[in-house]
Amino acid sequence: MIDRMKIALTKGRLEEKAIELFEKSGISCSPLKTETRKLVHSLPEDPIDVLLVKAQDVITYVEHGVCDMGIVGKDTILEYGSSFFEVLDLKFGKCKLVLAAKDGEDLYGKYRDLRIATKYPGVARNHFEKKGINVEIIKIESSVEIAPLVGLADAIVDIVETGTTLRENGLVIVEEIANVSARLIVNIASMKIKRPHILDFVSRLSSAL
Ligand code: PRP
């Protein structure tokens, strides 16, 4: 009997593109395409269960072995990830992690530590540590672009996709930190125990890319 595989899929932005890729790979996702609040779906033609969860939780489920695989953005991996295999760049959900500030702001000319507002404190700390610059990190949960406008921070570290949010709030990119896209991650034990099924799944997805 084939073991069922569990995949944690990031709800929202990445969900639709992931389903598109699954279907292109011949993995029927009909239960995922109906309007419902159901969060666990068994796929009809493959021994796969899909859990719809928030990005950070994809990492938690995969690291704890509750899910064999996950689909999550590289931004979340850089911030929260530690022990799993990152096996495939899925090439959708493309954006950048950047440092941005008000247009004309002299960021490095200040006589005090920079204040950085961000949803990604780990990524921001790491970026400035590499440069040997002390910063104060202020954790913000959303609409980070407001922080420099109201004087909460000198700059932000955030993701930029189209650039519209930065532009419409008078902010510009100061430095690019990392390229982001959706990745397929695999639990370390699952990679041993369910290796043939996982490799088959990976090769189906990669040939559809
Ligand atoms: C993200 C990000 C930026 C925006 C960038 O926020 O934090 O605010 O999208 O996209 P753009 O470059 O296409 O304008 P999200 O929409 O996830 O909302 P949030 O601020 O509530 O996290």
Coordinates of C-alpha atoms and ligand atoms in Angstrom, one line a residue:
M1 CA 0.0 0.0 0.0
I2 CA 1.3 3.5 -0.9
D3 CA 1.8 5.8 2.1
R4 CA -0.3 8.9 1.9
M5 CA 1.7 12.1 1.8
K6 CA 0.8 15.3 3.5
I7 CA 1.6 18.7 1.9
A8 CA 1.3 22.0 3.8
L9 CA 0.4 24.8 1.3
T10 CA 0.6 28.5 2.0
K11 CA -2.9 30.0 2.0
G12 CA -3.5 33.1 0.0
R13 CA -0.9 34.5 -2.5
L14 CA 0.8 31.2 -3.3
E15 CA -2.3 29.0 -3.2
E16 CA -3.7 29.6 -6.6
K17 CA -0.3 29.3 -8.4
A18 CA 0.5 26.1 -6.5
I19 CA -2.8 24.5 -7.5
E20 CA -2.1 25.6 -11.1
L21 CA 1.3 23.9 -11.0
F22 CA -0.1 20.7 -9.4
E23 CA -2.8 20.4 -12.1
K24 CA -0.2 21.0 -14.9
S25 CA 1.8 18.1 -13.3
G26 CA -1.3 15.9 -13.7
I27 CA -2.3 16.1 -10.0
S28 CA -6.0 16.7 -9.8
C29 CA -6.9 19.4 -7.2
S30 CA -10.7 19.6 -7.7
P31 CA -11.5 19.7 -3.9
L32 CA -9.1 22.7 -3.6
K33 CA -10.9 24.7 -6.3
T34 CA -14.3 24.8 -4.6
E35 CA -15.3 27.7 -2.4
T36 CA -15.1 26.3 1.1
R37 CA -13.6 26.9 4.6
K38 CA -12.3 23.4 4.7
L39 CA -8.6 23.4 5.5
V40 CA -7.6 19.7 4.9
H41 CA -8.3 18.2 1.5
S42 CA -7.7 14.7 0.2
L43 CA -6.8 14.8 -3.5
P44 CA -9.0 12.4 -5.6
E45 CA -6.5 10.7 -7.8
D46 CA -3.2 10.8 -5.8
P47 CA -2.5 9.6 -2.2
I48 CA -2.0 13.2 -1.1
D49 CA -3.6 15.3 1.6
V50 CA -3.2 19.1 1.4
L51 CA -3.3 21.3 4.5
L52 CA -4.0 25.0 3.9
V53 CA -2.1 27.0 6.5
K54 CA -0.2 30.4 7.0
A55 CA 3.3 30.6 5.6
Q56 CA 5.1 30.4 9.0
D57 CA 3.0 27.4 9.9
V58 CA 4.1 25.6 6.8
I59 CA 7.6 25.6 8.2
T60 CA 6.3 24.4 11.6
Y61 CA 4.3 21.5 10.2
V62 CA 7.2 20.3 8.0
E63 CA 9.9 20.7 10.6
H64 CA 7.7 18.7 13.1
G65 CA 7.1 16.0 10.5
V66 CA 3.3 16.4 10.6
C67 CA 3.6 17.2 6.9
D68 CA 6.1 15.5 4.6
M69 CA 6.3 18.5 2.3
G70 CA 5.5 22.2 2.1
I71 CA 5.2 25.1 -0.3
V72 CA 6.3 28.4 1.1
G73 CA 8.1 31.6 0.1
K74 CA 11.9 32.0 0.4
D75 CA 11.2 35.1 2.6
T76 CA 9.5 32.9 5.2
I77 CA 12.3 30.3 4.9
L78 CA 15.0 32.9 5.5
E79 CA 13.1 34.3 8.5
Y80 CA 11.9 31.1 10.2
G81 CA 13.4 28.0 8.5
S82 CA 16.1 25.8 9.9
S83 CA 15.9 22.0 9.4
F84 CA 14.4 20.6 6.2
F85 CA 15.4 20.1 2.6
E86 CA 14.6 22.9 0.2
V87 CA 14.3 20.9 -3.0
L88 CA 12.8 23.0 -5.7
D89 CA 12.4 26.6 -6.8
L90 CA 8.8 26.7 -8.0
K91 CA 9.4 30.0 -9.9
F92 CA 6.1 31.7 -8.9
G93 CA 5.4 34.1 -6.1
K94 CA 8.5 36.1 -7.3
C95 CA 9.4 39.2 -5.3
K96 CA 12.4 40.8 -3.5
L97 CA 13.3 41.4 0.1
V98 CA 14.6 45.0 0.2
L99 CA 15.7 47.8 2.5
A100 CA 13.6 50.8 1.6
A101 CA 13.4 54.4 3.0
K102 CA 11.8 57.8 2.2
D103 CA 13.0 59.2 -1.1
G104 CA 16.0 61.4 -0.3
E105 CA 16.6 60.0 3.2
D106 CA 20.4 60.0 4.1
L107 CA 20.2 56.6 5.8
Y108 CA 23.8 56.2 6.7
G109 CA 24.5 59.8 7.7
K110 CA 22.9 59.6 11.1
Y111 CA 24.7 59.9 14.5
R112 CA 22.6 57.2 16.1
D113 CA 21.5 53.6 15.5
L114 CA 19.2 53.2 12.6
R115 CA 15.6 52.1 13.4
I116 CA 14.3 49.4 11.1
A117 CA 10.6 48.4 11.0
T118 CA 9.9 45.0 9.5
K119 CA 7.9 41.8 9.5
Y120 CA 11.3 40.0 9.1
P121 CA 13.4 40.9 12.2
G122 CA 15.8 37.9 11.6
V123 CA 16.4 38.9 7.9
A124 CA 16.9 42.5 8.9
R125 CA 19.3 41.8 11.8
N126 CA 21.3 39.4 9.6
H127 CA 21.6 42.0 6.8
F128 CA 23.0 44.7 9.0
E129 CA 25.2 42.3 11.0
K130 CA 26.9 41.4 7.7
K131 CA 27.6 45.1 7.1
G132 CA 28.8 45.6 10.8
I133 CA 26.1 48.2 11.4
N134 CA 24.1 48.4 14.7
V135 CA 20.4 48.8 14.2
E136 CA 17.3 48.8 16.4
I137 CA 14.7 46.4 14.9
I138 CA 11.0 47.2 15.4
K139 CA 8.7 44.3 14.7
I140 CA 5.6 45.3 12.7
E141 CA 2.9 42.9 11.6
S142 CA 1.5 44.6 8.5
S143 CA 1.5 47.8 6.4
V144 CA 5.1 48.3 7.3
E145 CA 5.4 51.1 4.7
I146 CA 3.7 53.4 7.2
A147 CA 6.5 53.3 9.7
P148 CA 9.0 55.7 8.0
L149 CA 6.2 58.1 7.1
V150 CA 5.1 58.6 10.7
G151 CA 8.6 58.6 12.2
L152 CA 8.5 55.1 13.8
A153 CA 11.5 54.0 11.8
D154 CA 14.2 55.3 9.5
A155 CA 13.7 52.5 7.0
I156 CA 11.9 49.2 6.4
V157 CA 12.9 45.7 5.4
D158 CA 10.0 44.2 3.5
I159 CA 9.0 42.3 0.4
V160 CA 8.4 44.2 -2.9
E161 CA 6.4 42.6 -5.7
T162 CA 5.2 45.3 -8.1
G163 CA 6.7 48.2 -6.2
T164 CA 3.2 49.9 -6.1
T165 CA 3.0 50.1 -2.3
L166 CA 6.5 51.7 -2.0
R167 CA 5.8 54.2 -4.8
E168 CA 2.4 55.2 -3.5
N169 CA 3.9 55.9 0.0
G170 CA 6.9 57.9 -1.3
L171 CA 9.5 55.2 -0.4
V172 CA 12.4 53.9 -2.6
I173 CA 14.6 50.8 -2.6
V174 CA 17.9 51.5 -0.9
E175 CA 19.4 47.9 -1.0
E176 CA 18.2 44.6 -2.4
I177 CA 18.6 41.8 0.2
A178 CA 17.3 38.6 -1.5
N179 CA 15.3 37.3 -4.4
V180 CA 12.2 35.5 -3.2
S181 CA 10.0 32.8 -4.9
A182 CA 7.9 29.8 -3.7
R183 CA 10.0 26.8 -2.7
L184 CA 9.1 23.1 -2.2
I185 CA 10.5 21.9 1.2
V186 CA 10.7 18.3 2.5
N187 CA 10.9 17.0 6.0
I188 CA 14.2 15.3 6.7
A189 CA 12.8 11.9 7.9
S190 CA 10.1 11.8 5.2
M191 CA 12.9 12.1 2.6
K192 CA 14.3 8.8 3.9
I193 CA 11.1 6.9 4.7
K194 CA 9.0 8.0 1.6
R195 CA 11.9 8.7 -0.7
P196 CA 10.5 7.1 -3.9
H197 CA 7.1 8.9 -3.6
I198 CA 8.7 12.2 -2.8
L199 CA 11.2 12.0 -5.6
D200 CA 8.4 11.0 -8.0
F201 CA 6.3 14.0 -6.8
V202 CA 9.3 16.4 -7.2
S203 CA 10.0 15.2 -10.7
R204 CA 6.4 15.6 -11.7
L205 CA 6.4 19.2 -10.5
S206 CA 9.8 20.0 -12.0
S207 CA 8.9 18.7 -15.4
A208 CA 5.8 20.9 -15.3
L209 CA 7.8 24.1 -14.5
Ligands
PRP1 C1 3.1 42.9 1.1 C2 4.3 43.7 1.5 C3 4.1 45.0 0.9 C4 3.3 44.7 -0.4 C5 4.3 44.7 -1.6 O1 2.1 43.2 2.0 O2 4.5 43.7 2.9 O3 3.4 45.8 1.7 O4 2.8 43.4 -0.2 O5 3.6 44.5 -2.8 P1 3.7 45.5 -4.0 O6 5.2 45.7 -4.3 O7 3.1 44.7 -5.2 O8 3.0 46.7 -3.7 P2 0.7 42.4 2.0 O9 -0.1 42.7 0.9 O10 1.1 40.9 2.2 O11 0.0 43.0 3.3 P3 0.5 43.3 4.7 O12 1.2 44.6 4.7 O13 -0.7 43.3 5.5 O14 1.4 42.2 5.2

